[in-house]
Coordinates of C-alpha atoms and ligand atoms in Angstrom, one line a residue:
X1 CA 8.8 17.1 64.6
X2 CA 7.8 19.6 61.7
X3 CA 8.6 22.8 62.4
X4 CA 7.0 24.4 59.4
X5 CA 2.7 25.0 59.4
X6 CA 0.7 26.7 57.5
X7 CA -2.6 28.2 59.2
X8 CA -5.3 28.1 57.1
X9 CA -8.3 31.4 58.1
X10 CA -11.6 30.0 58.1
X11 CA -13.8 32.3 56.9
X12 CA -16.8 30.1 56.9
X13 CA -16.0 28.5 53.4
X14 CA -17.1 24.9 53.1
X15 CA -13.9 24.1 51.4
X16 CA -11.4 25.2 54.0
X17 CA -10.3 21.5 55.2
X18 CA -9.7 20.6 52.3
X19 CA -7.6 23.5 51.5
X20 CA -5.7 22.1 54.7
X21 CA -5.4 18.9 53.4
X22 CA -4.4 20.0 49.9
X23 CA -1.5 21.8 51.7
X24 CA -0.5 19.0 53.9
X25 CA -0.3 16.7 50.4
X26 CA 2.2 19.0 50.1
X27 CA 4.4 17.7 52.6
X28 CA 3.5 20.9 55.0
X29 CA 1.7 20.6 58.2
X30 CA -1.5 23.4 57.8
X31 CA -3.9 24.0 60.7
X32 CA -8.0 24.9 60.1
X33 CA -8.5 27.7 63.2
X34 CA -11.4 30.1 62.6
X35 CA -11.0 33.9 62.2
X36 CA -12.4 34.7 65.3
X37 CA -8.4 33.8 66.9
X38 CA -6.6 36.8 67.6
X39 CA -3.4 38.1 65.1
X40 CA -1.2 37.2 68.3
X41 CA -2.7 34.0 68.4
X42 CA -1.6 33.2 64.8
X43 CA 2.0 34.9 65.9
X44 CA 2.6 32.6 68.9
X45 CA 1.7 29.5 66.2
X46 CA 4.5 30.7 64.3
X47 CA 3.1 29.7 60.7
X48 CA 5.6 29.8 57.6
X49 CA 2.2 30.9 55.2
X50 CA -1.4 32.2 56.2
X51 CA -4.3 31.2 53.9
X52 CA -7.7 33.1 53.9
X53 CA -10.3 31.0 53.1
X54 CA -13.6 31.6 50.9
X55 CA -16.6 32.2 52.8
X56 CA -20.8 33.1 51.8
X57 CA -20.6 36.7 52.6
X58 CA -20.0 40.0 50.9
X59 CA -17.0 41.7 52.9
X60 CA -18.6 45.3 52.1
X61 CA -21.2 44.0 54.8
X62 CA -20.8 45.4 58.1
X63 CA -21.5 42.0 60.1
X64 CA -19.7 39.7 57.4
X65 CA -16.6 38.4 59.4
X66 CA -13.2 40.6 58.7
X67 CA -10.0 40.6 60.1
X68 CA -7.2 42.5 61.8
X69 CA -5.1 44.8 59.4
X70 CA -2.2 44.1 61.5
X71 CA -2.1 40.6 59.9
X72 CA -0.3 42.0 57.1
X73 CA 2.1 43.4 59.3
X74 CA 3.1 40.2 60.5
X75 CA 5.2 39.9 57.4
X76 CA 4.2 36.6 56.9
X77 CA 3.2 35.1 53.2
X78 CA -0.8 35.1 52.6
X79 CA -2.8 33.5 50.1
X80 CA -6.4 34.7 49.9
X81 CA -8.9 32.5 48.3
X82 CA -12.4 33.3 47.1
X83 CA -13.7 35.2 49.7
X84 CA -10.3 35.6 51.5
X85 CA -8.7 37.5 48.3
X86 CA -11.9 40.2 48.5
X87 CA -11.2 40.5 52.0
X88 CA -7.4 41.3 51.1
X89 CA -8.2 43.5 48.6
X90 CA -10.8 45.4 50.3
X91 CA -9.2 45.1 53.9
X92 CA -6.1 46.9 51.9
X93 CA -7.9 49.4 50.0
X94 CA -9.3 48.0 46.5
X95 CA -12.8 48.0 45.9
X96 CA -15.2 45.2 46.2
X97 CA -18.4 45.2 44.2
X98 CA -21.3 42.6 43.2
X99 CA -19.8 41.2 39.9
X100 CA -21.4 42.5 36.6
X101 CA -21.3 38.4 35.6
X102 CA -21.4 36.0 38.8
X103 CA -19.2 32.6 37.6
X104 CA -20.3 29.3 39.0
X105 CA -18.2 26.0 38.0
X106 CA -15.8 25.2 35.2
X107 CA -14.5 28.8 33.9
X108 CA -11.1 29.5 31.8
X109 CA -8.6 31.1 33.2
X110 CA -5.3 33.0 31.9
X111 CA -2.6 33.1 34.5
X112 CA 0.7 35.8 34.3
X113 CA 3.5 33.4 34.4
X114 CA 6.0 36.0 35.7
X115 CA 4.1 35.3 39.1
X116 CA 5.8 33.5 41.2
X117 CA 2.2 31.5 42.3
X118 CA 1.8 30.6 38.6
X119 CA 5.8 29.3 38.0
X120 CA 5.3 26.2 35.5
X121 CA 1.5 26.9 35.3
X122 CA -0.4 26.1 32.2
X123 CA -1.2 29.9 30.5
X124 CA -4.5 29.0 30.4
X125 CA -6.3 26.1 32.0
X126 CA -9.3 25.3 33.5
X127 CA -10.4 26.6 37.1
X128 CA -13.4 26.6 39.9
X129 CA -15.0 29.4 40.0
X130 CA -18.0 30.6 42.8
X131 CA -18.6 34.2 43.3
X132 CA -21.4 36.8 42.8
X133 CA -18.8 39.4 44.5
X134 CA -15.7 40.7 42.7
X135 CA -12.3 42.3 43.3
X136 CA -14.0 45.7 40.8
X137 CA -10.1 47.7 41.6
X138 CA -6.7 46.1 43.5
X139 CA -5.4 47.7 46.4
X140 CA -2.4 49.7 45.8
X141 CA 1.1 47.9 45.2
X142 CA -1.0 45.0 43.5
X143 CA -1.2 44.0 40.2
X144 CA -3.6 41.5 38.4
X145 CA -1.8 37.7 37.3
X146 CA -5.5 36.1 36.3
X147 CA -8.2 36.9 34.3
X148 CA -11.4 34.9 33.2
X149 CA -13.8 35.9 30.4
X150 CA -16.1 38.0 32.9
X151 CA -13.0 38.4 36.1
X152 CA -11.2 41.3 35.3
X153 CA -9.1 39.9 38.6
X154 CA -9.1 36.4 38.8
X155 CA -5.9 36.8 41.0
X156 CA -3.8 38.9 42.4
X157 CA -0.5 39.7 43.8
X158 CA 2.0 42.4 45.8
X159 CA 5.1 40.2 45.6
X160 CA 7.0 42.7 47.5
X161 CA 4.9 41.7 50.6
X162 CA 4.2 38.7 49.7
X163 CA 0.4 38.6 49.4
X164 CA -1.2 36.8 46.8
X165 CA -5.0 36.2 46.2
X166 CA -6.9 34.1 43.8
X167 CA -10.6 34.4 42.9
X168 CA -11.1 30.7 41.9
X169 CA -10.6 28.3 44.6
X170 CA -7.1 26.5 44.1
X171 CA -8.0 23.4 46.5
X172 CA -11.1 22.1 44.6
X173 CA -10.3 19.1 41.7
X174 CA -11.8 20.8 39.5
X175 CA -9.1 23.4 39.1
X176 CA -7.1 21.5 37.2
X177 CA -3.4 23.5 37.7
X178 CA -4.9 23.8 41.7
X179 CA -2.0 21.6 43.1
X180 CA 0.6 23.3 41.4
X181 CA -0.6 26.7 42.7
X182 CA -0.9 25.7 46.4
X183 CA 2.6 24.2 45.8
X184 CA 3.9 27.1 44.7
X185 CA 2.9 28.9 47.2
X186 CA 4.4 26.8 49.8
X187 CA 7.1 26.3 48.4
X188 CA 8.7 29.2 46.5
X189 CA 6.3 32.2 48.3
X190 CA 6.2 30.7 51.9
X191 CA 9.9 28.9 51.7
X192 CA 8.9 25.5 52.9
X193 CA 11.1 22.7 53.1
X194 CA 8.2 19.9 53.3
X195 CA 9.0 17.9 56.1
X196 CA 5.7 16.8 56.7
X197 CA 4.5 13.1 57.0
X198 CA 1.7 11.3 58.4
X199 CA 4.4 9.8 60.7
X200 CA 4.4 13.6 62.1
X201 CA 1.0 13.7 63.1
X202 CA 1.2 10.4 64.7
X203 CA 4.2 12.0 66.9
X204 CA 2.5 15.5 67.4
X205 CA -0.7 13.9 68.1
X206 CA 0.5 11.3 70.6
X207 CA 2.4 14.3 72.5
X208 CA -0.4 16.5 72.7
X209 CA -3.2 14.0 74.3
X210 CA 0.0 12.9 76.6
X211 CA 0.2 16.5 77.6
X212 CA -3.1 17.4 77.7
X213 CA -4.9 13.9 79.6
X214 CA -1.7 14.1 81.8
X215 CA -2.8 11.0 84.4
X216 CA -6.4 11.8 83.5
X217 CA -8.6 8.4 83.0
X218 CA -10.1 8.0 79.1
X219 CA -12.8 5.7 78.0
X220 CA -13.7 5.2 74.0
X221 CA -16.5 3.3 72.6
X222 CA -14.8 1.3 70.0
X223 CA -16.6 -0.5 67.3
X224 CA -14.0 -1.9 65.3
X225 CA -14.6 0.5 62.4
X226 CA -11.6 2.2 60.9
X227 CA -12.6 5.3 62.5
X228 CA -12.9 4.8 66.4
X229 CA -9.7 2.1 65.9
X230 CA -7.4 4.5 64.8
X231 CA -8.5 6.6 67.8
X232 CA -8.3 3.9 70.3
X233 CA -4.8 2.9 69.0
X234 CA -3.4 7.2 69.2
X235 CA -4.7 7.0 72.6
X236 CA -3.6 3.8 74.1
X237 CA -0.1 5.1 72.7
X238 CA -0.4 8.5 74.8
X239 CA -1.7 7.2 77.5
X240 CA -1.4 3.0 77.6
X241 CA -4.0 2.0 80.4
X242 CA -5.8 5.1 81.5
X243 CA -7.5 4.0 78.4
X244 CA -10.6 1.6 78.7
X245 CA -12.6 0.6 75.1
X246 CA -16.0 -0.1 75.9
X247 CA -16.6 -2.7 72.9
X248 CA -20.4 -3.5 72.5
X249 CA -21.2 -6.0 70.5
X250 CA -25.1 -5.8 69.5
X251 CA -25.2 -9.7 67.6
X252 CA -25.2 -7.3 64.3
X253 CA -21.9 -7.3 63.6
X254 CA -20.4 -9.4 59.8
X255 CA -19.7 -13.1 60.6
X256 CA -16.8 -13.5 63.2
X257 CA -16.3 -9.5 63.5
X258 CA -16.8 -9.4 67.1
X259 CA -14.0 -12.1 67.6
X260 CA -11.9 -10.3 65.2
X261 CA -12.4 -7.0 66.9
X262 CA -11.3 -8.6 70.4
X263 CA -8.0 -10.4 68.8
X264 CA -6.9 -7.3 67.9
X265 CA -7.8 -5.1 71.0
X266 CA -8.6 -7.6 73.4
X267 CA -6.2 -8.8 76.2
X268 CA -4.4 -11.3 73.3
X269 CA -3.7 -8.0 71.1
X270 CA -0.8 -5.5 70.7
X271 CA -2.2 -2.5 72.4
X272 CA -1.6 -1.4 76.3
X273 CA -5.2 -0.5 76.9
X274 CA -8.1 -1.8 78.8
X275 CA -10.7 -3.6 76.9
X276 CA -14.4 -4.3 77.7
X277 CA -17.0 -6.3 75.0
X278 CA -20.4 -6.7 75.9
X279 CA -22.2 -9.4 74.4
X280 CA -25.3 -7.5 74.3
X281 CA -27.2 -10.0 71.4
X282 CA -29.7 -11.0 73.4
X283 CA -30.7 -7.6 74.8
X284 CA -31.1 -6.6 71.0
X285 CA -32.7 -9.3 69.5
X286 CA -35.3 -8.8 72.7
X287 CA -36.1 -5.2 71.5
X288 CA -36.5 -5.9 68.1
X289 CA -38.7 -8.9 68.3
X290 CA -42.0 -8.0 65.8
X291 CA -39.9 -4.5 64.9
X292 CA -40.4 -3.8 61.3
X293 CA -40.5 -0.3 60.5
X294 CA -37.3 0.7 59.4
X295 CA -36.6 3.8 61.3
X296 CA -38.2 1.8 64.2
X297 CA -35.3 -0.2 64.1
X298 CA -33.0 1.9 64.0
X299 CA -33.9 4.1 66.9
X300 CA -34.1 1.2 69.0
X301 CA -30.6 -0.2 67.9
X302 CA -29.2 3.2 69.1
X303 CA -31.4 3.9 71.8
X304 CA -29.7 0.2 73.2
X305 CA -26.3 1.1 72.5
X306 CA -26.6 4.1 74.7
X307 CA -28.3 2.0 77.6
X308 CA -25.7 -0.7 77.3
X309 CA -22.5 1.9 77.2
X310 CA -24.4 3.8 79.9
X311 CA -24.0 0.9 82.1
X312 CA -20.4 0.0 81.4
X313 CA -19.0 3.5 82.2
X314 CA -21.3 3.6 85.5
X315 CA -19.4 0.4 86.7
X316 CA -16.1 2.0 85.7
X317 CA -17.1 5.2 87.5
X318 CA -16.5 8.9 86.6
X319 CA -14.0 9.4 83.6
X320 CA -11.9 12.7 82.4
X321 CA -12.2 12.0 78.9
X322 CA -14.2 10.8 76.0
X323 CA -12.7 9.5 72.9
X324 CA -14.7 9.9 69.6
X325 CA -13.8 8.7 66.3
X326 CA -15.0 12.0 64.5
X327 CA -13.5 12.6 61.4
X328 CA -13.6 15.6 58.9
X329 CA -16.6 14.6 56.9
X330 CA -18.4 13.4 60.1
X331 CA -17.8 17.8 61.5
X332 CA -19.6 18.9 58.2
X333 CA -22.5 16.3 57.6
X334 CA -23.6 17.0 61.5
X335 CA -23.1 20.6 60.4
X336 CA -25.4 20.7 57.7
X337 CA -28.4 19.3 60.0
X338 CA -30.8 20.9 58.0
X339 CA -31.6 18.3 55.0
X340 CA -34.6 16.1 55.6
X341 CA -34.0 12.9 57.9
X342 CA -33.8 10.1 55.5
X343 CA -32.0 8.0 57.8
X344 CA -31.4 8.3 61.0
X345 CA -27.9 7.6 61.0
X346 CA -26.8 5.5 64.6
X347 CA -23.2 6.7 65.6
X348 CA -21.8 7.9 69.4
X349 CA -23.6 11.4 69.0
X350 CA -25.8 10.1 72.1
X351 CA -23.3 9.6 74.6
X352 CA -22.0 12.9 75.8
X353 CA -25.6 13.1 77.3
X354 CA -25.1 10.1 79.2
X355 CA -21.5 9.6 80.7
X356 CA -20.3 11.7 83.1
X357 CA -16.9 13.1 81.9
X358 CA -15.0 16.3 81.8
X359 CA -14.3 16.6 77.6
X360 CA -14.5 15.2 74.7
X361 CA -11.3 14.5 72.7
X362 CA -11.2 14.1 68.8
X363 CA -8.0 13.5 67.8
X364 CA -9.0 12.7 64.2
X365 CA -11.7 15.7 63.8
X366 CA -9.7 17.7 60.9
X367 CA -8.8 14.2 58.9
X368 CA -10.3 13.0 55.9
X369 CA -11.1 9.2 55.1
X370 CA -8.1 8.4 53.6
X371 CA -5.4 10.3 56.0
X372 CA -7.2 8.4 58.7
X373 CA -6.9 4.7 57.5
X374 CA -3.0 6.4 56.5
X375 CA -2.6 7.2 60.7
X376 CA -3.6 3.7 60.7
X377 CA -1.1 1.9 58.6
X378 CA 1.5 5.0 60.4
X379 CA 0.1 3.0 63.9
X380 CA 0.4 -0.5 62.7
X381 CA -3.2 -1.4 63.0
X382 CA -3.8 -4.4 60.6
X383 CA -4.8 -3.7 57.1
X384 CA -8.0 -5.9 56.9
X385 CA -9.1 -2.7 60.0
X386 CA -7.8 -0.4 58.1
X387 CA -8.9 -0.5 55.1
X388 CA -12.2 -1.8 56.0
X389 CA -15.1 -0.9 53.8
X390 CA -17.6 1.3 55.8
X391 CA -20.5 -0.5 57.9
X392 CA -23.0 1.3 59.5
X393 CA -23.5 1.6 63.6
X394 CA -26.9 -0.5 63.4
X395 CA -25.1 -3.1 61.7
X396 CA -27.1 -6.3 60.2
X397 CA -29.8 -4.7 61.8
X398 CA -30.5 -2.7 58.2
X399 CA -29.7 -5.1 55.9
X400 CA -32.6 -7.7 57.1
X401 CA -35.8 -6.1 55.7
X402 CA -38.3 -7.1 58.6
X403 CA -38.1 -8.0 61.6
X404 CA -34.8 -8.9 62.9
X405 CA -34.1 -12.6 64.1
X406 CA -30.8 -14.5 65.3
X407 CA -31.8 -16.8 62.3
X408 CA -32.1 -14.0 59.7
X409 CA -29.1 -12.3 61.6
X410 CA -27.2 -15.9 61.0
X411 CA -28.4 -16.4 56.8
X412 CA -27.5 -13.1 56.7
X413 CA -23.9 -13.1 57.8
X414 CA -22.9 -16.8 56.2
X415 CA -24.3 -15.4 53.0
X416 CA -22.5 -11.8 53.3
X417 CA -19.1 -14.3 54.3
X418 CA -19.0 -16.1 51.2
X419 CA -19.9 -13.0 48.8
X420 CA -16.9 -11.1 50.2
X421 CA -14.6 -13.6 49.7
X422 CA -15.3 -14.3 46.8
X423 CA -14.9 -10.7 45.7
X424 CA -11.4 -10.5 47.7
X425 CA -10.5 -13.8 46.1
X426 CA -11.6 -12.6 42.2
X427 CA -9.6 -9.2 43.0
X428 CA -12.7 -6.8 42.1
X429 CA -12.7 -5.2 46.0
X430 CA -10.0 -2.5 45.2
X431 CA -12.5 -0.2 43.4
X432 CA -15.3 -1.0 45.0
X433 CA -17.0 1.8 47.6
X434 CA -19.2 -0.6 49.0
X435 CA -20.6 -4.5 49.1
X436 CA -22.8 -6.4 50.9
X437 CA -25.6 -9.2 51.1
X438 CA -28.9 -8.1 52.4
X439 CA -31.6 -10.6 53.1
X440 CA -34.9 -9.5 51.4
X441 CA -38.4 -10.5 53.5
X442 CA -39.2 -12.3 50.8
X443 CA -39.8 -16.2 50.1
X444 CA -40.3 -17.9 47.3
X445 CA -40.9 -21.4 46.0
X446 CA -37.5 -23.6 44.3
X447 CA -36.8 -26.8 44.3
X448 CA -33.8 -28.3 45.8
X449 CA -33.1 -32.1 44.6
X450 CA -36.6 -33.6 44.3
X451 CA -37.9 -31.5 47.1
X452 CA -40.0 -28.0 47.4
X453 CA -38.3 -25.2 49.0
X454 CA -40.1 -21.9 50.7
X455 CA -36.9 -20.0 51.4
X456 CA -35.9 -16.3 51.5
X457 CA -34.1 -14.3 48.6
X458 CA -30.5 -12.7 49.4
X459 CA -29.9 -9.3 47.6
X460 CA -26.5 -8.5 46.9
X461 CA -25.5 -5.1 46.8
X462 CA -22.2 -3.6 45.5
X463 CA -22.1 0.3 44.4
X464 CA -19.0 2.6 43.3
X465 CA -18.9 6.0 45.0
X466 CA -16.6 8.5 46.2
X467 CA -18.4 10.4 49.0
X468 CA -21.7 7.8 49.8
X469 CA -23.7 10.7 49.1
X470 CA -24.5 9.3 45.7
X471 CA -23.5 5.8 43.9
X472 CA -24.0 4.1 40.8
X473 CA -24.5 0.0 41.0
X474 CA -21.3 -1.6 40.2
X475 CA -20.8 -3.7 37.5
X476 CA -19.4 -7.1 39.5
X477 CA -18.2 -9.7 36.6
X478 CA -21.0 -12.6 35.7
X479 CA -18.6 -15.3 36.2
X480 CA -17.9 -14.0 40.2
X481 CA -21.8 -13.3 40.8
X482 CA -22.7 -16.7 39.9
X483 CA -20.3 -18.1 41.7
X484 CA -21.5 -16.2 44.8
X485 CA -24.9 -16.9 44.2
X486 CA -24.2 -21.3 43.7
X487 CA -22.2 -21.0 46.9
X488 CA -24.9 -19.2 48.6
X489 CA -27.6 -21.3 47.7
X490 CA -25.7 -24.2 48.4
X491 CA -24.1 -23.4 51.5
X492 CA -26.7 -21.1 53.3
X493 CA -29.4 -23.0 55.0
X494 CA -32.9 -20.8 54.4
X495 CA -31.8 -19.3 50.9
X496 CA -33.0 -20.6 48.0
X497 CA -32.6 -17.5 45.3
X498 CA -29.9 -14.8 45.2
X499 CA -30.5 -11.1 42.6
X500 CA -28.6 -8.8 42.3
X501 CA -29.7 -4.9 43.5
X502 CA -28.8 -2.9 39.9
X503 CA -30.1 0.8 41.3
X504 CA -28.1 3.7 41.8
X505 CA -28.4 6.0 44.8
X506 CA -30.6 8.1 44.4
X507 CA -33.3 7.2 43.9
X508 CA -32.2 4.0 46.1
X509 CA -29.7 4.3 49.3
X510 CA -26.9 1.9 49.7
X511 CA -28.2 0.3 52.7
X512 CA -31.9 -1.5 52.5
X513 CA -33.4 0.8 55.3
Ligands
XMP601 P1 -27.2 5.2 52.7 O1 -27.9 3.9 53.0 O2 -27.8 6.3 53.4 O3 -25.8 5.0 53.3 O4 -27.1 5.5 51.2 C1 -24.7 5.9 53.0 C2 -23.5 5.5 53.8 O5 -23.8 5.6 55.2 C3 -23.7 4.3 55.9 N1 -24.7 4.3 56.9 C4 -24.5 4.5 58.2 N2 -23.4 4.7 58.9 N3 -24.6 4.7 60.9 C5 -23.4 4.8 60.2 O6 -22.4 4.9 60.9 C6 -25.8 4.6 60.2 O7 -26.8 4.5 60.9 C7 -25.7 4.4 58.8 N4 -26.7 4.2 57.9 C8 -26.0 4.2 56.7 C9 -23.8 3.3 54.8 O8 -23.2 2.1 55.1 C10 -23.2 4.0 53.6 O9 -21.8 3.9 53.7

């Protein structure tokens, strides 16, 4: 197992797992813990590097979070960022004043290449800045390396001690020498070897739920997406049987999912672990007879999923341990919780109301997207899981405008079939974020061989994003489209028309409702 880790100060920045991850990229295993653990604490973690993260606040404010001075004593490397390099400076005696010029965004900086953070870095290249505070005077035994148009200290450094501290933020893309800093400092400040893989995790990971669940009895609600399978799978290695997956399949799911969910986990599959699906179709498709209202919908598909895995962990009585699938992304955007509800988004946030258990494990909480399907390829798991484009908990439920039918449910699911395979088979899947067919409430006349038709319209959606947050409508060859849309027509009983949904998010979503 790694020996090296870096451990990465949360200050309250909102990039600070990504510095993480930046690190890790660099082949060194670095830890998020907030600043509220103790300087001991960090000792007994025994960390090769310590990196101070930015934060909101101004560190000349009394109730702004600061730190121990005996850090420094620790004689361990630090890298200060943003807010983390005014706290070094002012924690050490420099001055920290509101900035005569605050710097947002894309800004110029000129680096000291003498530094040992800036070895092989361009002179001047082009950085993130985000500050209205600055580092007015360095502590002494500093001396400035970086300087912007209006920084006078865009970084700073007392090699002798090993403390470095950059005003820009190193970890963002937009800094385009960023890498090369962080590696620098992991490398030739910190002395890292980089013997870090994802294979790692998978060993550390699997050790510490074995320690920590002991003979302890787990139960996960698995719904086949990338997320909860990679967390099923860690699990059923640490602990094999004390695992149960409570698979509920609501009649929502893409053509043949639910089959191809239970081949994989079921009794037939790899994995030691107990498996439970619920066919729970009939139960939905009761709730959401003459439902129409989108949110409506929604609530009840969620609402159901609770009742149905309510009743599944009552018959397998009182459990140590919840599994969730949580991932990086998941921690901020329940975090944030203060944007207006466009969606109410369906996911296991219900449960721990519901199921008696002692705690809640997340072994995935400080991973991002793609160093979570990267566990999964690490685990095995088959590549059609893991790389699975994203589908949301309420399923087909959202992408039948209208009330919600088996019928619908079927049209829907042959037609989304045949569009994705057609995409897989043309080779235009790799970029795309996201693709669907969504069945519109609308009917319209055609004619089909001599006869009259009064059949719905499919919309097929495919966008390009990187985050979900916003996406632009991809542009899917003619050629494959048409195809898609003469199999569809002739192969899906009900459809007689197929368009294609050109709008970006915003002002549309990606989903229908
Ligand atoms: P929208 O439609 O809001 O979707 O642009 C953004 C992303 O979120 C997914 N999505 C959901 N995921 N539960 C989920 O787990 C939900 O209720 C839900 N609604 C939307 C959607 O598929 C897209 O990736």
């Amino acid at each position: 197992m790694s020996k090296e880790m870096v451990v990465v100060l949360d200050f309250g920045g909102q990039y600070n797992q990504l510095i993480a991850r930046r690190v890790r990229e660099c082949h060194v295993y670095a830890e998020v813990i907030p600043y509220t653990k103790t300087v001991e604490e960090i000792k007994a973690m025994n960390p090769c590097g310590i990196i101070f993260t930015g934060g909101p606040n101004s560190v000349y404010d009394e109730q702004s979070p600061h730190y121990d001075r005996a850090v420094f004593d620790l004689g361990v490397p630090i890298l200060g960022i943003c807010y983390g390099s005014q706290l070094m400076a002012w924690m050490l005696g420099g001055e920290v004043a509101p900035a005569p010029v605050s710097e947002y965004g894309h800004t110029e900086v000129t680096v000291d290449q003498t530094s040992l953070l800036f070895r092989d870095v361009k002179k001047t290249s082009v950085c993130w800045m985000s500050h209205t505070d600055y580092i007015k005077a360095v502590p002494e035994g500093f001396r400035v390396t970086a300087t912007t148009a209006s920084c006078p200290c865009a970084a700073m450094e007392d090699a002798d001690r090993k403390l470095y501290a950059t005003q820009f933020h190193p970890e963002v893309m937009h800094t385009e020498e960023g890498m090369k800093i962080l590696h620098n400092f992991v490398y030739d400040v910190c002395g890292c070897k980089g013997d870090w893989q994802m294979s790692s995790f998978v060993k550390t990971t699997v050790e510490a739920l074995r320690q920590k669940i002991g003979s302890g009895k787990v139960l996960c609600a698995l719904s086949g997406g990338v997320d909860s399978s990679v967390a099923a799978v860690l699990l059923s290695k640490a602990v094999g049987s004390q695992l149960t997956c409570v698979f509920v399949d609501h009649g929502l799911l893409r053509k043949n999912e639910g089959d191809e969910v239970e081949a994989v986990f079921g009794p037939d599959g790899p994995y030691d672990l107990n498996f439970i699906r619920v066919n729970a179709a009939d139960r939905y498709f009761a709730k959401l007879k003459g439902v129409t209202e989108p949110e409506k919908k929604r609530k009840i598909i969620g609402a159901e999923f609770i009742n149905v895995f309510e009743e599944e962990a009552k018959k397998i009585g009182a459990v140590d341990y919840l599994v969730q699938g949580t991932i990086y992304p998941d921690v901020i955007e329940s975090g944030l919780g203060k944007s207006a509800v466009i969606k109410s988004h369906h996911n296991v946030g219900g449960l721990p109301d519901v199921i008696d258990f002692k705690e809640i494990v997340e072994p995935l909480r400080m991973l991002f997207k793609d160093e979570v399907r990267q566990v999964g390829r690490e685990l095995g798991i088959p590549e059609h899981l893991v790389s699975r484009q994203p589908f949301p908990g309420p399923g087909l439920g959202i992408r039948i405008i209208g009330e919600v039918t088996p019928e619908k449910v079927r049209i829907v699911q042959d037609a989304d079939a045949i569009y994705r395979e057609e995409i897989a088979k043309a080779g235009v899947d790799k970029g795309l974020g996201q693709y669907f067919a969504a069945l519109t409430n609308m009917r319209s006349v055609g004619v089909m061989g001599d006869f009259r038709t009064y059949d719905y319209a499919i919309a097929l959606r495919a966008v390009n994003t990187s985050d979900f947050m916003t996406a632009e409508a991809a542009q899917i060859p003619w050629p494959v489209l048409e195809k898609v849309t003469n199999r569809i027509v002739n192969e899906v009983q009900g459809v007689n028309r197929v368009m294609y949904d050109c709008t970006s998010k915003p002002p549309a979503t990606i989903e229908m409702e």
